[in-house]
CSV table of C-alpha atoms in Angstrom, one decimal:
chain,number,residue,atom,x,y,z
A,27,MET,CA,0.8,-1.0,-12.3
A,28,ALA,CA,-0.1,1.8,-14.7
A,29,LEU,CA,2.3,4.1,-12.8
A,30,GLY,CA,5.1,1.6,-13.1
A,31,VAL,CA,4.6,1.2,-16.9
A,32,PHE,CA,4.4,5.0,-17.3
A,33,LEU,CA,7.7,5.5,-15.5
A,34,LYS,CA,9.4,2.8,-17.5
A,35,GLU,CA,8.3,4.3,-20.8
A,36,TRP,CA,9.1,7.8,-19.7
A,37,ALA,CA,12.6,6.6,-18.8
A,38,ALA,CA,12.9,4.9,-22.2
A,39,VAL,CA,12.0,8.2,-23.9
A,40,ALA,CA,14.6,10.0,-21.8
A,41,ARG,CA,17.2,7.6,-23.0
A,42,GLY,CA,16.2,8.2,-26.7
A,43,GLY,CA,14.3,4.9,-27.4
A,44,ASP,CA,12.6,2.0,-25.9
A,45,GLY,CA,15.7,0.4,-24.3
A,46,ARG,CA,15.6,-2.5,-26.8
A,47,GLY,CA,17.5,-1.0,-29.7
A,48,SER,CA,14.5,0.9,-31.2
A,49,SER,CA,14.4,4.6,-31.7
A,50,THR,CA,10.6,4.7,-31.1
A,51,VAL,CA,8.5,3.9,-28.1
A,52,ALA,CA,5.4,1.7,-28.5
A,53,ALA,CA,2.0,3.3,-28.2
A,54,TRP,CA,0.1,1.5,-25.5
A,55,ASP,CA,-3.6,0.5,-26.0
A,56,LEU,CA,-5.2,2.5,-23.1
A,57,ASN,CA,-8.5,0.5,-23.6
A,58,ALA,CA,-6.8,-2.9,-23.0
A,59,GLY,CA,-6.9,-2.4,-19.2
A,60,ALA,CA,-10.7,-2.0,-19.2
A,61,GLU,CA,-11.0,-5.3,-21.1
A,62,LEU,CA,-8.6,-7.2,-18.8
A,63,PHE,CA,-9.9,-5.6,-15.6
A,64,PRO,CA,-13.6,-4.6,-16.1
A,65,ALA,CA,-15.1,-2.2,-13.7
A,66,ASN,CA,-16.4,-3.7,-10.5
A,67,LEU,CA,-19.8,-2.2,-9.5
A,68,MET,CA,-19.6,-3.4,-5.9
A,69,TRP,CA,-17.8,-0.2,-5.0
A,70,LYS,CA,-20.4,2.5,-5.7
A,71,ARG,CA,-19.5,6.0,-6.8
A,72,ASP,CA,-21.2,7.6,-3.8
A,73,SER,CA,-19.3,5.3,-1.4
A,74,ALA,CA,-16.1,6.2,-3.1
A,75,GLU,CA,-16.8,9.9,-2.9
A,76,THR,CA,-17.7,9.7,0.8
A,77,THR,CA,-14.7,7.6,1.6
A,78,SER,CA,-12.3,9.9,-0.2
A,79,GLY,CA,-13.6,12.9,1.6
A,80,SER,CA,-13.3,11.2,5.0
A,81,ILE,CA,-9.5,10.8,4.7
A,82,TYR,CA,-8.9,14.6,4.5
A,83,LYS,CA,-8.5,15.7,8.1
A,84,ILE,CA,-6.4,18.6,9.4
A,85,GLY,CA,-4.0,17.6,12.1
A,86,ASN,CA,-0.4,17.7,13.2
A,87,CYS,CA,0.8,14.7,11.2
A,88,VAL,CA,4.3,13.1,11.0
A,89,THR,CA,5.6,10.5,8.6
A,90,ARG,CA,8.0,7.7,9.6
A,91,ARG,CA,9.6,4.9,7.7
A,92,PHE,CA,9.5,1.4,9.1
A,93,LEU,CA,11.7,-1.2,7.4
A,94,PHE,CA,10.5,-4.8,7.3
A,95,SER,CA,13.4,-7.0,6.4
A,96,ARG,CA,12.9,-10.4,4.8
A,97,PRO,CA,13.1,-12.3,8.1
A,98,GLY,CA,10.6,-10.0,9.7
A,99,ILE,CA,8.2,-10.4,6.7
A,100,GLU,CA,8.6,-14.2,6.8
A,101,ALA,CA,7.7,-14.1,10.5
A,102,LEU,CA,4.6,-12.1,9.9
A,103,LYS,CA,3.6,-14.4,7.1
A,104,ALA,CA,4.0,-17.4,9.4
A,105,ARG,CA,1.9,-15.7,12.0
A,106,GLY,CA,-0.9,-15.2,9.5
A,107,THR,CA,-0.7,-18.7,8.0
A,108,GLY,CA,-3.5,-21.1,8.9
A,109,PRO,CA,-5.4,-24.2,7.6
A,110,ASN,CA,-7.2,-22.1,5.0
A,111,VAL,CA,-4.4,-19.7,4.0
A,112,LYS,CA,-1.1,-21.5,3.3
A,113,ASN,CA,1.0,-18.6,2.2
A,114,PRO,CA,-0.2,-15.0,2.8
A,115,THR,CA,1.5,-12.4,0.5
A,116,ARG,CA,4.1,-10.0,1.7
A,117,VAL,CA,1.7,-7.1,1.4
A,118,GLU,CA,-1.1,-8.9,3.2
A,119,ALA,CA,1.2,-9.7,6.1
A,120,VAL,CA,2.7,-6.2,6.5
A,121,SER,CA,-0.4,-4.2,5.9
A,122,GLY,CA,-2.5,-6.4,8.1
A,123,PHE,CA,0.1,-6.1,10.9
A,124,LEU,CA,0.2,-2.3,10.6
A,125,CYS,CA,-3.5,-2.0,10.7
A,126,GLU,CA,-3.6,-4.3,13.7
A,127,MET,CA,-1.1,-2.1,15.4
A,128,ARG,CA,-3.3,0.9,14.7
A,129,GLU,CA,-6.3,-1.0,16.1
A,130,ALA,CA,-8.2,-0.5,12.8
A,131,ILE,CA,-9.3,-4.1,13.1
A,132,SER,CA,-9.2,-6.3,16.2
A,133,LYS,CA,-7.7,-9.3,14.5
A,134,VAL,CA,-6.3,-10.2,11.1
A,135,ASP,CA,-6.0,-14.0,10.8
A,136,SER,CA,-6.1,-16.6,8.1
A,137,ASP,CA,-10.0,-16.9,8.1
A,138,PHE,CA,-10.3,-13.1,7.7
A,139,VAL,CA,-8.0,-13.1,4.7
A,140,LEU,CA,-9.6,-16.2,3.1
A,141,GLY,CA,-13.0,-14.5,3.4
A,142,LEU,CA,-11.9,-11.4,1.6
A,143,ARG,CA,-10.4,-13.6,-1.2
A,144,GLN,CA,-13.4,-15.9,-1.8
A,145,ASP,CA,-16.6,-14.3,-0.6
A,146,ARG,CA,-17.9,-11.6,-2.9
A,147,ASN,CA,-21.0,-11.1,-0.8
A,148,LEU,CA,-18.8,-10.4,2.2
A,149,ILE,CA,-16.8,-7.9,0.2
A,150,ALA,CA,-20.0,-6.2,-1.1
A,151,SER,CA,-21.6,-6.0,2.3
A,152,SER,CA,-18.3,-4.7,3.8
A,153,LEU,CA,-18.0,-2.0,1.2
A,154,GLY,CA,-21.6,-0.9,1.9
A,155,GLU,CA,-20.9,-0.8,5.6
A,156,VAL,CA,-17.8,1.3,4.9
A,157,GLY,CA,-19.9,3.8,3.1
A,158,ARG,CA,-22.2,4.1,6.1
A,159,LEU,CA,-19.4,4.2,8.7
A,160,VAL,CA,-17.4,6.9,7.1
A,161,CYS,CA,-20.3,9.3,7.4
A,162,ASN,CA,-19.7,9.2,11.2
A,163,ASP,CA,-17.1,11.7,12.5
A,164,GLY,CA,-15.9,9.2,15.1
A,165,VAL,CA,-14.7,6.6,12.6
A,166,ASP,CA,-11.1,6.4,11.7
A,167,ILE,CA,-10.0,5.3,8.2
A,168,ILE,CA,-6.6,3.9,7.4
A,169,LEU,CA,-5.6,4.3,3.7
A,170,CYS,CA,-3.0,1.7,2.6
A,171,SER,CA,-1.5,1.7,-0.9
A,172,SER,CA,1.0,-0.9,-2.1
A,173,TRP,CA,3.7,0.2,-4.6
A,174,CYS,CA,5.4,-3.2,-4.4
A,175,LYS,CA,6.4,-5.1,-7.5
A,176,LEU,CA,5.8,-2.1,-9.8
A,177,GLY,CA,9.3,-2.0,-11.1
A,178,PHE,CA,10.2,1.5,-9.9
A,179,TYR,CA,13.8,0.5,-9.4
A,180,ASP,CA,14.0,-0.5,-13.1
A,181,ALA,CA,13.3,3.0,-14.4
A,182,ASP,CA,16.6,4.2,-15.8
A,183,PHE,CA,16.4,7.8,-17.1
A,184,GLY,CA,20.0,7.7,-18.3
A,185,TRP,CA,21.8,8.2,-15.0
A,186,GLY,CA,21.6,4.5,-13.9
A,187,MET,CA,19.0,2.7,-11.8
A,188,PRO,CA,17.5,4.5,-8.8
A,189,ILE,CA,19.3,4.2,-5.5
A,190,TRP,CA,16.2,4.8,-3.4
A,191,VAL,CA,12.5,5.0,-4.2
A,192,SER,CA,10.2,6.3,-1.5
A,193,SER,CA,7.1,8.1,-0.6
A,194,ILE,CA,7.3,11.7,0.4
A,195,GLY,CA,7.4,12.8,4.1
A,196,MET,CA,4.4,14.8,5.2
A,197,CYS,CA,4.3,17.4,8.0
A,198,LYS,CA,1.0,18.9,9.1
A,199,SER,CA,-0.7,17.1,6.2
A,200,VAL,CA,-4.4,16.9,5.6
A,201,PHE,CA,-3.9,13.1,5.0
A,202,LEU,CA,-4.2,11.2,8.3
A,203,ASN,CA,-3.7,7.5,8.7
A,204,LEU,CA,-1.9,6.9,5.5
A,205,ILE,CA,0.4,4.0,4.7
A,206,TYR,CA,2.5,3.4,1.6
A,207,LEU,CA,4.3,0.1,1.1
A,208,VAL,CA,7.4,0.3,-1.2
A,209,ASP,CA,9.9,-2.4,-2.1
A,210,THR,CA,13.4,-2.1,-0.9
A,211,ARG,CA,16.1,-1.9,-3.6
A,212,SER,CA,17.0,-5.6,-3.1
A,213,GLY,CA,13.3,-6.6,-3.5
A,214,ASN,CA,13.4,-8.7,-0.4
A,215,GLY,CA,12.0,-6.2,2.1
A,216,ILE,CA,9.3,-3.6,2.4
A,217,GLU,CA,9.5,0.0,3.5
A,218,ALA,CA,6.3,1.2,5.1
A,219,TRP,CA,5.9,5.0,5.0
A,220,VAL,CA,3.3,5.7,7.7
A,221,THR,CA,1.6,9.1,8.3
A,222,LEU,CA,-0.2,9.4,11.6
A,223,ASP,CA,-1.2,12.0,14.2
A,224,GLU,CA,2.0,13.1,16.0
A,225,GLN,CA,0.9,11.8,19.4
A,226,GLU,CA,-0.3,8.4,17.9
A,227,MET,CA,3.0,8.1,16.0
A,228,ALA,CA,5.0,8.6,19.2
A,229,LEU,CA,3.1,5.7,20.8
A,230,LEU,CA,3.5,3.5,17.7
A,231,GLU,CA,7.3,4.0,17.6
A,232,GLU,CA,7.6,2.7,21.1
A,233,ASP,CA,5.4,-0.4,20.6
A,234,PRO,CA,7.6,-3.4,21.4
A,235,GLU,CA,5.7,-5.7,19.1
A,236,LEU,CA,6.3,-3.4,16.1
A,237,ARG,CA,10.0,-3.2,17.0
A,238,ALA,CA,10.2,-7.0,17.0
A,239,PHE,CA,9.4,-7.0,13.3
A,240,ALA,CA,10.5,-3.7,11.9
A,241,SER,CA,13.4,-1.2,12.1
A,242,MET,CA,12.7,2.4,12.7
A,243,ASN,CA,14.1,4.8,10.1
A,244,PRO,CA,17.2,2.7,9.5
Protein backbone atom coordinates (compact mmCIF):
# COMPACT_ATOMS: atom_id res chain seq x y z
CA MET A 1 0.00 0.00 0.00
CA ALA A 2 2.83 2.40 0.86
CA LEU A 3 4.44 1.75 -2.52
CA GLY A 4 1.17 2.49 -4.31
CA VAL A 5 0.73 5.80 -2.46
CA PHE A 6 4.36 6.72 -3.13
CA LEU A 7 4.02 6.14 -6.88
CA LYS A 8 0.79 8.15 -7.07
CA GLU A 9 2.36 11.11 -5.26
CA TRP A 10 5.56 10.85 -7.31
CA ALA A 11 3.46 10.91 -10.47
CA ALA A 12 1.58 13.95 -9.16
CA VAL A 13 4.86 15.78 -8.56
CA ALA A 14 6.01 14.89 -12.08
CA ARG A 15 2.82 16.46 -13.46
CA GLY A 16 3.45 19.63 -11.42
CA GLY A 17 0.83 19.23 -8.73
CA ASP A 18 -1.38 16.82 -6.89
CA GLY A 19 -3.65 16.11 -9.86
CA ARG A 20 -6.56 17.89 -8.21
CA GLY A 21 -5.85 21.46 -9.29
CA SER A 22 -3.35 22.26 -6.55
CA SER A 23 0.25 23.26 -7.20
CA THR A 24 1.49 21.52 -4.06
CA VAL A 25 1.49 17.94 -2.91
CA ALA A 26 0.22 17.05 0.54
CA ALA A 27 2.77 15.95 3.12
CA TRP A 28 1.75 12.56 4.45
CA ASP A 29 1.89 11.72 8.14
CA LEU A 30 4.36 8.85 8.20
CA ASN A 31 3.42 7.99 11.78
CA ALA A 32 -0.23 7.37 10.95
CA GLY A 33 0.51 3.90 9.63
CA ALA A 34 1.92 2.76 12.95
CA GLU A 35 -1.24 3.96 14.71
CA LEU A 36 -3.60 2.27 12.26
CA PHE A 37 -1.53 -0.91 11.94
CA PRO A 38 0.44 -1.40 15.17
CA ALA A 39 3.39 -3.77 15.15
CA ASN A 40 2.53 -7.43 15.64
CA LEU A 41 4.99 -9.11 17.97
CA MET A 42 3.98 -12.62 16.90
CA TRP A 43 6.62 -12.45 14.16
CA LYS A 44 9.86 -12.13 16.10
CA ARG A 45 12.89 -10.34 14.70
CA ASP A 46 15.10 -13.43 14.89
CA SER A 47 12.55 -15.45 12.93
CA ALA A 48 12.33 -12.69 10.33
CA GLU A 49 16.11 -12.55 9.93
CA THR A 50 16.36 -16.32 9.62
CA THR A 51 13.55 -16.49 7.10
CA SER A 52 14.96 -13.65 5.00
CA GLY A 53 18.34 -15.32 4.83
CA SER A 54 16.86 -18.65 3.80
CA ILE A 55 15.37 -17.31 0.54
CA TYR A 56 18.79 -16.32 -0.84
CA LYS A 57 19.96 -19.38 -2.73
CA ILE A 58 22.20 -19.55 -5.75
CA GLY A 59 20.72 -21.48 -8.64
CA ASN A 60 19.79 -21.44 -12.30
CA CYS A 61 16.49 -19.62 -11.99
CA VAL A 62 13.98 -18.57 -14.61
CA THR A 63 10.93 -16.32 -14.37
CA ARG A 64 7.68 -17.03 -16.17
CA ARG A 65 4.39 -15.15 -16.34
CA PHE A 66 1.12 -17.00 -15.77
CA LEU A 67 -2.09 -15.15 -16.54
CA PHE A 68 -5.15 -16.03 -14.49
CA SER A 69 -8.19 -14.57 -16.25
CA ARG A 70 -11.41 -13.75 -14.46
CA PRO A 71 -13.07 -17.10 -15.30
CA GLY A 72 -10.02 -19.00 -14.08
CA ILE A 73 -9.93 -17.05 -10.82
CA GLU A 74 -13.64 -17.60 -10.27
CA ALA A 75 -13.11 -21.33 -10.78
CA LEU A 76 -10.29 -21.37 -8.23
CA LYS A 77 -12.41 -19.41 -5.75
CA ALA A 78 -15.24 -21.88 -6.21
CA ARG A 79 -12.86 -24.75 -5.57
CA GLY A 80 -11.70 -23.16 -2.31
CA THR A 81 -15.20 -22.29 -1.12
CA GLY A 82 -16.64 -24.35 1.72
CA PRO A 83 -19.09 -24.17 4.62
CA ASN A 84 -16.79 -21.91 6.63
CA VAL A 85 -15.36 -19.74 3.82
CA LYS A 86 -18.03 -18.43 1.51
CA ASN A 87 -15.91 -16.22 -0.71
CA PRO A 88 -12.09 -16.58 -0.76
CA THR A 89 -10.27 -13.55 -2.12
CA ARG A 90 -8.61 -13.55 -5.54
CA VAL A 91 -5.17 -13.48 -3.94
CA GLU A 92 -6.00 -16.35 -1.58
CA ALA A 93 -7.27 -18.45 -4.46
CA VAL A 94 -4.34 -17.84 -6.82
CA SER A 95 -1.51 -17.91 -4.27
CA GLY A 96 -2.91 -21.02 -2.59
CA PHE A 97 -3.20 -22.76 -5.94
CA LEU A 98 0.36 -21.90 -6.98
CA CYS A 99 1.75 -23.05 -3.65
CA GLU A 100 -0.20 -26.26 -4.01
CA MET A 101 1.31 -26.77 -7.45
CA ARG A 102 4.76 -26.34 -5.94
CA GLU A 103 3.84 -28.82 -3.21
CA ALA A 104 4.66 -26.28 -0.52
CA ILE A 105 1.53 -27.40 1.26
CA SER A 106 -0.38 -30.61 0.74
CA LYS A 107 -3.80 -29.01 0.64
CA VAL A 108 -5.29 -25.52 0.77
CA ASP A 109 -8.98 -25.83 1.58
CA SER A 110 -11.62 -23.70 3.26
CA ASP A 111 -10.80 -24.96 6.77
CA PHE A 112 -7.12 -24.05 6.30
CA VAL A 113 -7.97 -20.50 5.18
CA LEU A 114 -10.50 -20.05 8.00
CA GLY A 115 -7.93 -21.13 10.57
CA LEU A 116 -5.43 -18.56 9.35
CA ARG A 117 -8.08 -15.83 9.50
CA GLN A 118 -9.45 -16.53 12.96
CA ASP A 119 -6.95 -18.43 15.11
CA ARG A 120 -4.16 -16.15 16.36
CA ASN A 121 -2.67 -19.01 18.38
CA LEU A 122 -2.44 -21.08 15.20
CA ILE A 123 -0.68 -18.23 13.43
CA ALA A 124 1.71 -17.67 16.32
CA SER A 125 2.62 -21.35 16.57
CA SER A 126 2.98 -21.58 12.80
CA LEU A 127 5.37 -18.63 12.71
CA GLY A 128 7.43 -20.20 15.43
CA GLU A 129 7.55 -23.43 13.48
CA VAL A 130 8.67 -21.53 10.39
CA GLY A 131 11.54 -20.04 12.33
CA ARG A 132 12.69 -23.53 13.29
CA LEU A 133 12.16 -25.12 9.90
CA VAL A 134 14.05 -22.53 7.88
CA CYS A 135 17.20 -23.40 9.77
CA ASN A 136 17.16 -26.77 8.00
CA ASP A 137 18.83 -26.80 4.60
CA GLY A 138 16.32 -29.30 3.25
CA VAL A 139 13.31 -27.01 3.71
CA ASP A 140 12.07 -25.02 0.72
CA ILE A 141 10.41 -21.64 1.25
CA ILE A 142 8.06 -19.97 -1.20
CA LEU A 143 7.91 -16.18 -0.95
CA CYS A 144 4.65 -14.76 -2.31
CA SER A 145 3.94 -11.02 -2.52
CA SER A 146 0.67 -9.49 -3.70
CA TRP A 147 0.77 -6.19 -5.60
CA CYS A 148 -2.95 -6.37 -6.32
CA LYS A 149 -5.21 -3.35 -5.76
CA LEU A 150 -2.27 -1.00 -5.15
CA GLY A 151 -3.29 1.38 -7.92
CA PHE A 152 -0.15 1.03 -10.04
CA TYR A 153 -2.15 1.54 -13.22
CA ASP A 154 -3.36 4.92 -11.90
CA ALA A 155 0.15 6.40 -11.69
CA ASP A 156 0.26 8.94 -14.54
CA PHE A 157 3.65 10.68 -14.81
CA GLY A 158 2.40 12.90 -17.61
CA TRP A 159 2.57 10.39 -20.45
CA GLY A 160 -0.77 8.73 -19.74
CA MET A 161 -1.70 5.70 -17.70
CA PRO A 162 0.70 2.72 -17.74
CA ILE A 163 0.09 0.12 -20.43
CA TRP A 164 1.68 -2.73 -18.52
CA VAL A 165 2.88 -3.06 -14.91
CA SER A 166 5.00 -6.09 -14.12
CA SER A 167 7.65 -7.60 -11.96
CA ILE A 168 11.12 -7.99 -13.43
CA GLY A 169 12.31 -11.21 -14.99
CA MET A 170 15.15 -12.92 -13.19
CA CYS A 171 17.84 -15.11 -14.69
CA LYS A 172 20.34 -16.91 -12.47
CA SER A 173 18.90 -15.02 -9.53
CA VAL A 174 19.70 -15.58 -5.88
CA PHE A 175 15.96 -15.50 -5.19
CA LEU A 176 14.47 -18.98 -5.54
CA ASN A 177 10.77 -19.81 -5.21
CA LEU A 178 9.49 -16.26 -5.63
CA ILE A 179 5.95 -15.28 -6.68
CA TYR A 180 4.63 -11.79 -7.42
CA LEU A 181 0.91 -11.31 -8.03
CA VAL A 182 0.03 -8.23 -10.11
CA ASP A 183 -3.33 -6.98 -11.37
CA THR A 184 -3.97 -7.02 -15.10
CA ARG A 185 -4.70 -3.64 -16.65
CA SER A 186 -8.44 -4.38 -16.69
CA GLY A 187 -8.34 -5.27 -12.99
CA ASN A 188 -10.25 -8.50 -13.59
CA GLY A 189 -7.30 -10.87 -13.82
CA ILE A 190 -4.02 -11.57 -12.06
CA GLU A 191 -0.56 -12.02 -13.55
CA ALA A 192 1.64 -14.33 -11.50
CA TRP A 193 5.36 -13.75 -12.01
CA VAL A 194 6.97 -16.94 -10.76
CA THR A 195 10.71 -17.52 -10.27
CA LEU A 196 11.77 -21.14 -9.83
CA ASP A 197 14.68 -23.43 -10.47
CA GLU A 198 14.98 -24.00 -14.22
CA GLN A 199 14.19 -27.71 -14.03
CA GLU A 200 11.25 -27.20 -11.69
CA MET A 201 9.84 -24.50 -13.96
CA ALA A 202 9.98 -26.84 -16.94
CA LEU A 203 7.85 -29.33 -15.04
CA LEU A 204 5.45 -26.67 -13.79
CA GLU A 205 4.83 -25.29 -17.27
CA GLU A 206 3.71 -28.72 -18.46
CA ASP A 207 1.37 -29.34 -15.53
CA PRO A 208 -2.12 -29.93 -17.01
CA GLU A 209 -3.92 -28.67 -13.91
CA LEU A 210 -2.09 -25.35 -14.05
CA ARG A 211 -2.85 -25.02 -17.76
CA ALA A 212 -6.53 -25.51 -16.99
CA PHE A 213 -6.62 -22.28 -14.97
CA ALA A 214 -3.83 -20.11 -16.39
CA SER A 215 -2.30 -19.05 -19.70
CA MET A 216 1.46 -19.27 -20.15
CA ASN A 217 3.16 -16.00 -21.15
CA PRO A 218 0.21 -14.83 -23.29
